[in-house]
mmCIF file of C-alpha atoms and ligand atoms in Angstrom:
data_model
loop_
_atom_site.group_PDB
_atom_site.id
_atom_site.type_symbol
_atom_site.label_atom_id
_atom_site.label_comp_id
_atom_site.label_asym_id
_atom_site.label_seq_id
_atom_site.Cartn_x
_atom_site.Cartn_y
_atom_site.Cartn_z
ATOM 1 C CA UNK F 1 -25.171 18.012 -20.987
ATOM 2 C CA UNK F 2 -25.169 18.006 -17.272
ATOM 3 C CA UNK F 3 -26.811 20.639 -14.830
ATOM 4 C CA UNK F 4 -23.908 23.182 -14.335
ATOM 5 C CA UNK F 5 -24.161 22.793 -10.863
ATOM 6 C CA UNK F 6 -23.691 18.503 -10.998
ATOM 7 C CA UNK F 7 -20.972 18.020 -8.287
ATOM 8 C CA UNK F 8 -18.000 15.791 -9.137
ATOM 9 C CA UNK F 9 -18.649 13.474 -5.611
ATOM 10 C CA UNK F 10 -14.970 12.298 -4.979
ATOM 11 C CA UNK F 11 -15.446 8.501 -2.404
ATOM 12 C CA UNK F 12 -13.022 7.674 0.302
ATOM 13 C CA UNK F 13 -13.203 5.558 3.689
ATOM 14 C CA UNK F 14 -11.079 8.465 4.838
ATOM 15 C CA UNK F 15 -9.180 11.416 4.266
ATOM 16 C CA UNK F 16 -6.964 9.544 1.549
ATOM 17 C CA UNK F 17 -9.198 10.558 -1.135
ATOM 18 C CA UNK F 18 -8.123 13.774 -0.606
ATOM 19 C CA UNK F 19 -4.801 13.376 -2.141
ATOM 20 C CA UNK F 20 -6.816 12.654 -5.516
ATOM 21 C CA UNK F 21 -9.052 16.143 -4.532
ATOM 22 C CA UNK F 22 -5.946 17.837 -4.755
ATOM 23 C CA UNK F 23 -5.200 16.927 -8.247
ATOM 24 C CA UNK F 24 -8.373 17.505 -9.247
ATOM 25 C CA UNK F 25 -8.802 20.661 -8.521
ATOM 26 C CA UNK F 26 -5.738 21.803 -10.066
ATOM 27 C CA UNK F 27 -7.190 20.585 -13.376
ATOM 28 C CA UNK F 28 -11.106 21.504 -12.503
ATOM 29 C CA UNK F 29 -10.692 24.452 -10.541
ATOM 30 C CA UNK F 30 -14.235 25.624 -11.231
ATOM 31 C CA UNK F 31 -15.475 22.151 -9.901
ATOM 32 C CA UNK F 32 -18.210 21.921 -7.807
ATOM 33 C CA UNK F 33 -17.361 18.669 -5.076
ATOM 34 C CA UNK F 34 -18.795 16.769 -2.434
ATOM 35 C CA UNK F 35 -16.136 14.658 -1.151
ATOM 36 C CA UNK F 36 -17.779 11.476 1.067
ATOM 37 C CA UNK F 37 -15.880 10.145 3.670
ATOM 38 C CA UNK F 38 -16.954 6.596 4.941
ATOM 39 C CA UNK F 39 -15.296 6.713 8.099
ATOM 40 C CA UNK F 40 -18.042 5.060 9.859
ATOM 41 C CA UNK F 41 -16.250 1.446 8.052
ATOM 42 C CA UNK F 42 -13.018 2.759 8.160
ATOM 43 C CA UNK F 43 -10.716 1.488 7.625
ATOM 44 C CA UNK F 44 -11.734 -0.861 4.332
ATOM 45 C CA UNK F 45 -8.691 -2.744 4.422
ATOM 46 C CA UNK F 46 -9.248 -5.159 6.987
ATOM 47 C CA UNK F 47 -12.683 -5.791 6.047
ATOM 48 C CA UNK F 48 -13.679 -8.959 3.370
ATOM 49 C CA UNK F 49 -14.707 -8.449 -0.246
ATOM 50 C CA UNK F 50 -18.284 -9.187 0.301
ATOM 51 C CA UNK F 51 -18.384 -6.242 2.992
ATOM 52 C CA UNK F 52 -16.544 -3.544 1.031
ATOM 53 C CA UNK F 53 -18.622 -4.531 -2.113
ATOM 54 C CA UNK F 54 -21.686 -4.223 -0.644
ATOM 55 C CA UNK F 55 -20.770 -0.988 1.320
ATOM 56 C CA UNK F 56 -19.743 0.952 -1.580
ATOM 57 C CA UNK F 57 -22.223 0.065 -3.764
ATOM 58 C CA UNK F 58 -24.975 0.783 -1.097
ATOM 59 C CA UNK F 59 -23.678 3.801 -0.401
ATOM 60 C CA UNK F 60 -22.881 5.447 -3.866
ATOM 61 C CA UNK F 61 -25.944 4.430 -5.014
ATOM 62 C CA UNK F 62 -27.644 6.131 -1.885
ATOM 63 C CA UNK F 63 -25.711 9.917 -3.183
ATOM 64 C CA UNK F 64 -26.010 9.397 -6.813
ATOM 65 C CA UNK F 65 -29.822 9.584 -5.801
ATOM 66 C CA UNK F 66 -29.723 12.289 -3.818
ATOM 67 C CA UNK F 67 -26.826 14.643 -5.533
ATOM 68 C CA UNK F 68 -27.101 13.728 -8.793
ATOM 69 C CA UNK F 69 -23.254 14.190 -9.662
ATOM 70 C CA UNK F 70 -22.113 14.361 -13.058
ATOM 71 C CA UNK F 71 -19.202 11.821 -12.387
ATOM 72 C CA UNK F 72 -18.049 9.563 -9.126
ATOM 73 C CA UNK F 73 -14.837 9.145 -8.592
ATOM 74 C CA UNK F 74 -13.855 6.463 -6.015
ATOM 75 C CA UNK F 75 -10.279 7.602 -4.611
ATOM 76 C CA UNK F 76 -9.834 4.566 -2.692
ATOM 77 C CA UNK F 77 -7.866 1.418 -4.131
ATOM 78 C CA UNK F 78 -9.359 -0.972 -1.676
ATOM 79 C CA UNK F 79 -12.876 -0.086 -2.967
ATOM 80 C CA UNK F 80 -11.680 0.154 -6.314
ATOM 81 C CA UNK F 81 -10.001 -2.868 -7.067
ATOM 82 C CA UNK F 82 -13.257 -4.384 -5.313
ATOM 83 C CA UNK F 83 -15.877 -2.487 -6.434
ATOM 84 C CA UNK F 84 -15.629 -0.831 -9.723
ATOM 85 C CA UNK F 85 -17.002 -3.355 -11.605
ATOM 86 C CA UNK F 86 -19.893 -3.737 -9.400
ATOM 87 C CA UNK F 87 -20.503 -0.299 -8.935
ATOM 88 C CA UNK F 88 -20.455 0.366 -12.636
ATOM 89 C CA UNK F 89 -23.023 -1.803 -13.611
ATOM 90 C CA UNK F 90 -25.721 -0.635 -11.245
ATOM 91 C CA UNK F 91 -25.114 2.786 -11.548
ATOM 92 C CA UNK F 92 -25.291 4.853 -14.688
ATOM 93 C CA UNK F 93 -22.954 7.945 -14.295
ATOM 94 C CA UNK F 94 -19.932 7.366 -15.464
ATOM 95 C CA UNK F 95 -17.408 6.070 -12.317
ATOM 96 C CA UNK F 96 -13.714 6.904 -12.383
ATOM 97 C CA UNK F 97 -11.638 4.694 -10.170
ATOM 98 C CA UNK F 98 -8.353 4.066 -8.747
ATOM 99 C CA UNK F 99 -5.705 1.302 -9.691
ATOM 100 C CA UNK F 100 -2.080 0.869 -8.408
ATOM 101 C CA UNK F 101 0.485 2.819 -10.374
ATOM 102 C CA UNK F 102 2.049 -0.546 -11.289
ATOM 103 C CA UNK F 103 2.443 0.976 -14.968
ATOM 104 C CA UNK F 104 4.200 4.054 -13.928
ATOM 105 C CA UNK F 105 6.481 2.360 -11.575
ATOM 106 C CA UNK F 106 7.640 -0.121 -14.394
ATOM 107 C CA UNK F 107 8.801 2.447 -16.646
ATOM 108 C CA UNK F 108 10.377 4.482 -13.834
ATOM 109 C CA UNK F 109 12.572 1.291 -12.225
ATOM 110 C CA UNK F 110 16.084 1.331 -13.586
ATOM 111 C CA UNK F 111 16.954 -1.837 -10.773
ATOM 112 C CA UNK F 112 13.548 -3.848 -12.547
ATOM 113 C CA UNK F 113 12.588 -4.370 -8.423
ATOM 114 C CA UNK F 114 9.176 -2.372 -7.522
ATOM 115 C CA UNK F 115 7.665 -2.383 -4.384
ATOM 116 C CA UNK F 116 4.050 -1.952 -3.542
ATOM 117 C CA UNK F 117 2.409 -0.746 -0.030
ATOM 118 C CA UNK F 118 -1.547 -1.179 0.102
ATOM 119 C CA UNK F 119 -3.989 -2.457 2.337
ATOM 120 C CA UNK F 120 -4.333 -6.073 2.937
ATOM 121 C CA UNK F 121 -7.593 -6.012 1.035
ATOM 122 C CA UNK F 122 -5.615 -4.300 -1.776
ATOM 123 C CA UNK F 123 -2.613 -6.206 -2.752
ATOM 124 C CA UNK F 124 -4.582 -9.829 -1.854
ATOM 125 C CA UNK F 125 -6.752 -8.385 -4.967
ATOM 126 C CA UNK F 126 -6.520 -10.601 -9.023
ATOM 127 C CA UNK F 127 -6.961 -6.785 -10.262
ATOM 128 C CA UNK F 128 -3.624 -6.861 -9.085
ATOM 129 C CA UNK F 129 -2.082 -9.732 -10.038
ATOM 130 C CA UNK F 130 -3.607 -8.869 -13.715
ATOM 131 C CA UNK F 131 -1.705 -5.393 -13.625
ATOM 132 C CA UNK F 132 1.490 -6.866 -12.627
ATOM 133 C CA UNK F 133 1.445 -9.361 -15.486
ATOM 134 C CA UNK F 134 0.411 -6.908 -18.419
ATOM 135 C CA UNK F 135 2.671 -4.084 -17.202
ATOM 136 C CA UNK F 136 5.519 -5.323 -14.968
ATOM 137 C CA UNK F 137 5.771 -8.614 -17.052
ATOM 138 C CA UNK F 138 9.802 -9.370 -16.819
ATOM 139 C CA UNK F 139 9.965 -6.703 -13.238
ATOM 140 C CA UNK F 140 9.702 -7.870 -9.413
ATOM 141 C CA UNK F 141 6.907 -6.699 -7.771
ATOM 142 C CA UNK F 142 6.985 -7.159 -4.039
ATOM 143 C CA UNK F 143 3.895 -6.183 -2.122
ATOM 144 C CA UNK F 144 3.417 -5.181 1.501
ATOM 145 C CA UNK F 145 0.423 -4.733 3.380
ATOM 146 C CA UNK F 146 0.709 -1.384 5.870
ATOM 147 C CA UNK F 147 -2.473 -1.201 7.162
ATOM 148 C CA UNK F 148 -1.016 1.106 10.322
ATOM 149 C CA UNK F 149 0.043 3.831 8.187
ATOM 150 C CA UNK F 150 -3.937 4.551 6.923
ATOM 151 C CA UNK F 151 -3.713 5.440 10.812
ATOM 152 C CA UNK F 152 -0.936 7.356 10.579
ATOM 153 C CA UNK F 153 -2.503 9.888 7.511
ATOM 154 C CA UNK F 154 -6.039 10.332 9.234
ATOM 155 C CA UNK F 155 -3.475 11.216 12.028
ATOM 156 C CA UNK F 156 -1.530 13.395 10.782
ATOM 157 C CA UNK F 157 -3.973 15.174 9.255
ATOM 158 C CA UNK F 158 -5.710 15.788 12.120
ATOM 159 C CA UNK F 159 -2.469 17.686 13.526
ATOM 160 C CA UNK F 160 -1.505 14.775 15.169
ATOM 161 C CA UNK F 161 2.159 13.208 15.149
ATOM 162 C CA UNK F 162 2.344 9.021 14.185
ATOM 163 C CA UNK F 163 5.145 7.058 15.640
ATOM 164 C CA UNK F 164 8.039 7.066 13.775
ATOM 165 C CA UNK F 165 8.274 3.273 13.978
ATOM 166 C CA UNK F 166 5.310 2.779 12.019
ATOM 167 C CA UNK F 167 7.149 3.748 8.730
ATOM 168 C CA UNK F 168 10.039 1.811 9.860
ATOM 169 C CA UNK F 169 7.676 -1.207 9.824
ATOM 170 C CA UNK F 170 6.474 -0.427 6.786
ATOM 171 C CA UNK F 171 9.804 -0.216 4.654
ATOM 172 C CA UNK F 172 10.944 -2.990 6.545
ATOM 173 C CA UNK F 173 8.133 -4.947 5.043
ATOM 174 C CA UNK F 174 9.588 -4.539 1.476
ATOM 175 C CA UNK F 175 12.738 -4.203 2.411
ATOM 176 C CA UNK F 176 13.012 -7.620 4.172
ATOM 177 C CA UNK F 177 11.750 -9.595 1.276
ATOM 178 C CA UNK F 178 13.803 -11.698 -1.264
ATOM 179 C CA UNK F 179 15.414 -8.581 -3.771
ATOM 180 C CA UNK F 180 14.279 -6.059 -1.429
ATOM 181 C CA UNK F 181 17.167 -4.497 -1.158
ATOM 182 C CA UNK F 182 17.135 -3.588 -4.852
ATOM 183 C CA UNK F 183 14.087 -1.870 -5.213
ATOM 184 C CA UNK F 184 14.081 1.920 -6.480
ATOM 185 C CA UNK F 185 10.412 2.600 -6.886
ATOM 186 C CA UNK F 186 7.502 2.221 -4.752
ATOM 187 C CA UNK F 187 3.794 2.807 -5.774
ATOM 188 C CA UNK F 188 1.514 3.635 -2.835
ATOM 189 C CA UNK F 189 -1.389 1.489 -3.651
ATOM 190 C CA UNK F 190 -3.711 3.568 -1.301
ATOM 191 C CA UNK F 191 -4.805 6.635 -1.686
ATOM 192 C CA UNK F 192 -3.972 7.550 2.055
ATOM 193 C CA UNK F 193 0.028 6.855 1.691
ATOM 194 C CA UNK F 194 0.728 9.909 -0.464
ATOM 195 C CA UNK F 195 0.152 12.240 2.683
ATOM 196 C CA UNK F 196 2.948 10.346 4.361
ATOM 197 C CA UNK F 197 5.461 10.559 1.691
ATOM 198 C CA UNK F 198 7.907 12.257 3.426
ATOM 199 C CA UNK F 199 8.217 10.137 6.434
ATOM 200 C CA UNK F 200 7.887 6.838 4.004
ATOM 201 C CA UNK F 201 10.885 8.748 2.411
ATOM 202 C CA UNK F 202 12.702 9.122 5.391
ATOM 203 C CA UNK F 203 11.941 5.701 6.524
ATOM 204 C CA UNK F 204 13.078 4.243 2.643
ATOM 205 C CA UNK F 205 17.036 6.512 3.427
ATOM 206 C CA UNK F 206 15.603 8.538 0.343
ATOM 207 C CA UNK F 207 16.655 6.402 -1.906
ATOM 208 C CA UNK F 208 13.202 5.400 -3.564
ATOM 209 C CA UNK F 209 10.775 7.399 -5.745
ATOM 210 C CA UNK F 210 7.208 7.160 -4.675
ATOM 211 C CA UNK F 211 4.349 6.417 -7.252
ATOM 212 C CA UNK F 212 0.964 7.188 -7.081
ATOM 213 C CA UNK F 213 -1.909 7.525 -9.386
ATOM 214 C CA UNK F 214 -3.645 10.827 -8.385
ATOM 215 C CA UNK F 215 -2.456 12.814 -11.423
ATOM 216 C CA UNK F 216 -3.584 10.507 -13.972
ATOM 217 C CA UNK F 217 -6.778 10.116 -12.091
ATOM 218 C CA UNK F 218 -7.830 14.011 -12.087
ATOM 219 C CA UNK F 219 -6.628 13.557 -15.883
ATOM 220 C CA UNK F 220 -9.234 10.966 -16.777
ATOM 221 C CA UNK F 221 -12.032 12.880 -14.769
ATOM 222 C CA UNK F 222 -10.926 16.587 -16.894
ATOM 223 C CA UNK F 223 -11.205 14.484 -20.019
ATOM 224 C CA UNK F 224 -14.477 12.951 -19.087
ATOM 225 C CA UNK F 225 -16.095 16.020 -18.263
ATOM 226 C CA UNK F 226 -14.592 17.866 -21.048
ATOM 227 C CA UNK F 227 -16.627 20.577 -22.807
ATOM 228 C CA UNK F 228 -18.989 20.686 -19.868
ATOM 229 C CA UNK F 229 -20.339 23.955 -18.390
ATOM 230 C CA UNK F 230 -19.346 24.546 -14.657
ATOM 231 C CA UNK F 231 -21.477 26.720 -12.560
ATOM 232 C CA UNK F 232 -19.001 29.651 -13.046
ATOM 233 C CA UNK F 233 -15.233 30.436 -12.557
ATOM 234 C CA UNK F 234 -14.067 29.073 -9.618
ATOM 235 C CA UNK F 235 -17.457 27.493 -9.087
ATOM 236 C CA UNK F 236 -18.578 26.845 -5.699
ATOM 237 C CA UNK F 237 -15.291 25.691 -4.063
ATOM 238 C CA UNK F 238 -16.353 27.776 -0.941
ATOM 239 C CA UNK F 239 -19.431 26.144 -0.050
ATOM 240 C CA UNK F 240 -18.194 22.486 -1.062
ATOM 241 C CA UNK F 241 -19.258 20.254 1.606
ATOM 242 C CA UNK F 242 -18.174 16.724 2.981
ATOM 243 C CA UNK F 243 -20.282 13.376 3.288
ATOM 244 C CA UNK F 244 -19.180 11.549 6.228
ATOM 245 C CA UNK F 245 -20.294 8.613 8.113
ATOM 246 C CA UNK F 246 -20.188 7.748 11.346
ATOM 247 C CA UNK F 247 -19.538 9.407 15.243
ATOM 248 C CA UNK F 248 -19.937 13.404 14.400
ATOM 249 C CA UNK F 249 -17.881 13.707 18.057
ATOM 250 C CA UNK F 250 -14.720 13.454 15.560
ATOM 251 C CA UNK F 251 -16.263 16.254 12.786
ATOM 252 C CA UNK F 252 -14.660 19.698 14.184
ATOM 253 C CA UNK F 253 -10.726 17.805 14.197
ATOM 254 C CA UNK F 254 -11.833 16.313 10.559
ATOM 255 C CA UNK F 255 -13.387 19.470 9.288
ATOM 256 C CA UNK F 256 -9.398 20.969 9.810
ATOM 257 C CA UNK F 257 -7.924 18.076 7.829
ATOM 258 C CA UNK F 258 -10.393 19.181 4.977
ATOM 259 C CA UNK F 259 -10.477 22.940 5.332
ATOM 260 C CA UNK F 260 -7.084 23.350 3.017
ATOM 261 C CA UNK F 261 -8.395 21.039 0.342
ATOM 262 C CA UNK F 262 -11.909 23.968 -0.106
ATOM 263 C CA UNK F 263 -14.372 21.681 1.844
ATOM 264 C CA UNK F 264 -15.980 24.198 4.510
ATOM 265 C CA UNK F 265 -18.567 21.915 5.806
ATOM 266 C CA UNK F 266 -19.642 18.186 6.615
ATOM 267 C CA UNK F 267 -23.313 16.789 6.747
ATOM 268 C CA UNK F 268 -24.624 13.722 7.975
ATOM 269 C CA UNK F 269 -25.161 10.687 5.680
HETATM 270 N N1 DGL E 301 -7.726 4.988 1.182
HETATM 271 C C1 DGL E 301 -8.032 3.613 0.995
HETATM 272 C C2 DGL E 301 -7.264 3.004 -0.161
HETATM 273 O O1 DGL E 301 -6.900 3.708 -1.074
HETATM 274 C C3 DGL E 301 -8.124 2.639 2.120
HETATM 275 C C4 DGL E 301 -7.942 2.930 3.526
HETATM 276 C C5 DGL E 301 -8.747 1.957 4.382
HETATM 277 O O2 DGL E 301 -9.897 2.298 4.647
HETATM 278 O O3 DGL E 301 -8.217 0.881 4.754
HETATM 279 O O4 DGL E 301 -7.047 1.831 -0.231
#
């Protein structure tokens, strides 16, 4: 049995990770959580394989030593889809990560067209490819990369108000391929898009549903940690702290983005 007080440490580049936080503490309310922030390599999407692999492994294996959490789970796609492998066989607490919603989205589509909006490191990905032809075997998948709106959310976020255009752009993308007219259902392949999902909505003349796979993460992490004593009702959620990388000058805006989600404070790496 774990230490009571083992965090659940929750691994973004960004503040997209907190859409899976979110979840997760409806389920684990008495959760104590570090949530990292790499935003010293943000953003992951642009960067190769080798680099993101390396990164993320580096660095988890860096805070599994020094926090000791019961579970990681890594609430980015980009590193996922990358990573997980990797990261699973050097480290040995047990690693929840995140996969497109391609499942989801097949049984939701009535038209059989999905589209997909990721990073470019994301949807270039086999783990993708492999998903598509187990679960949307017989569907259209049509992938976009919208690497602006990961701007957009750490934007937002931050009070901030993105261009409309950049959601434009990014419906466009889908819209403008072969069958993209007929597509009904759209899984945001990065943990980021979920914070924009009513300008993507907007953007898509409401007539798409958005898929995402936050719930069924915080899901997998209540059933891993089932039975497992917390360090009290409501744990710690007070004193939670953040992990982030990179210039501090941008801590006291970033520190507001993660105040409504229970984080209170951010260290240094
Ligand atoms: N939030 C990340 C994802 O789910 C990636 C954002 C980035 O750093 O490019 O893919």
């Amino acid at each position: 049995m774990p230490d009571p007080s083992a965090p659940i440490l929750i691994f973004d580049s960004g503040v997209g990770g907190l859409t899976v936080l979110a979840e997760v503490r409806k389920v684990l309310p008495q959760a104590p959580v570090i949530y990292v922030a790499d935003r010293g390599a943000l953003p992951y999407g642009d960067k190769s394989e080798a680099e993101i692999a390396a990164r993320v492994c580096g660095l988890l294996g860096r805070l599994a030593e020094r926090y000791h959490p019961r579970l990681i789970c890594i609430a980015c796609n980009t590193a996922s889809t990358i990573a997980l492998g990797m990261v699973r066989e050097v480290l040995e607490v047990p690693i929840v990560g995140t996969v497109p919603a391609i499942k989801p989205a097949a049984a939701m589509t009535r038209t059989g067209v999905i589209g997909l909006l990721g990073t470019a490191a994301t949807i270039r990905q086999g783990y993708v490819d492999q998903l598509e032809s187990e679960f949307a075997g017989g569907k259209t998948l049509l992938r976009h990369a919208a690497p602006e709106l990961v701007g957009a959310a750490e934007l937002k976020l931050r009070g901030g108000s993105p261009d409309p255009a950049i959601f434009a752009r990014a419906a466009e993308g889908l819209r403008s391929q072969p069958s993209g007219d007929q597509i009904d259902t759209v899984v945001l392949a990065c943990t980021h898009f979920p914070l924009l999902e009513a300008e993507l909505s907007a953007a898509f003349g409401g007539q798409v549903a958005f898929v995402d796979g936050a719930q069924g993460i915080a899901r997998r992490v209540a059933y891993l940690t089932q039975g497992q004593p917390w360090d009290g009702p409501q744990g710690s959620q007070d004193q939670d702290f953040a992990i982030v990388t990179g210039d501090p000058a941008d801590n006291p805006a970033l520190l507001s983005a993660l105040a409504p989600f229970g984080i209170g404070r951010i260290l240094p790496l």
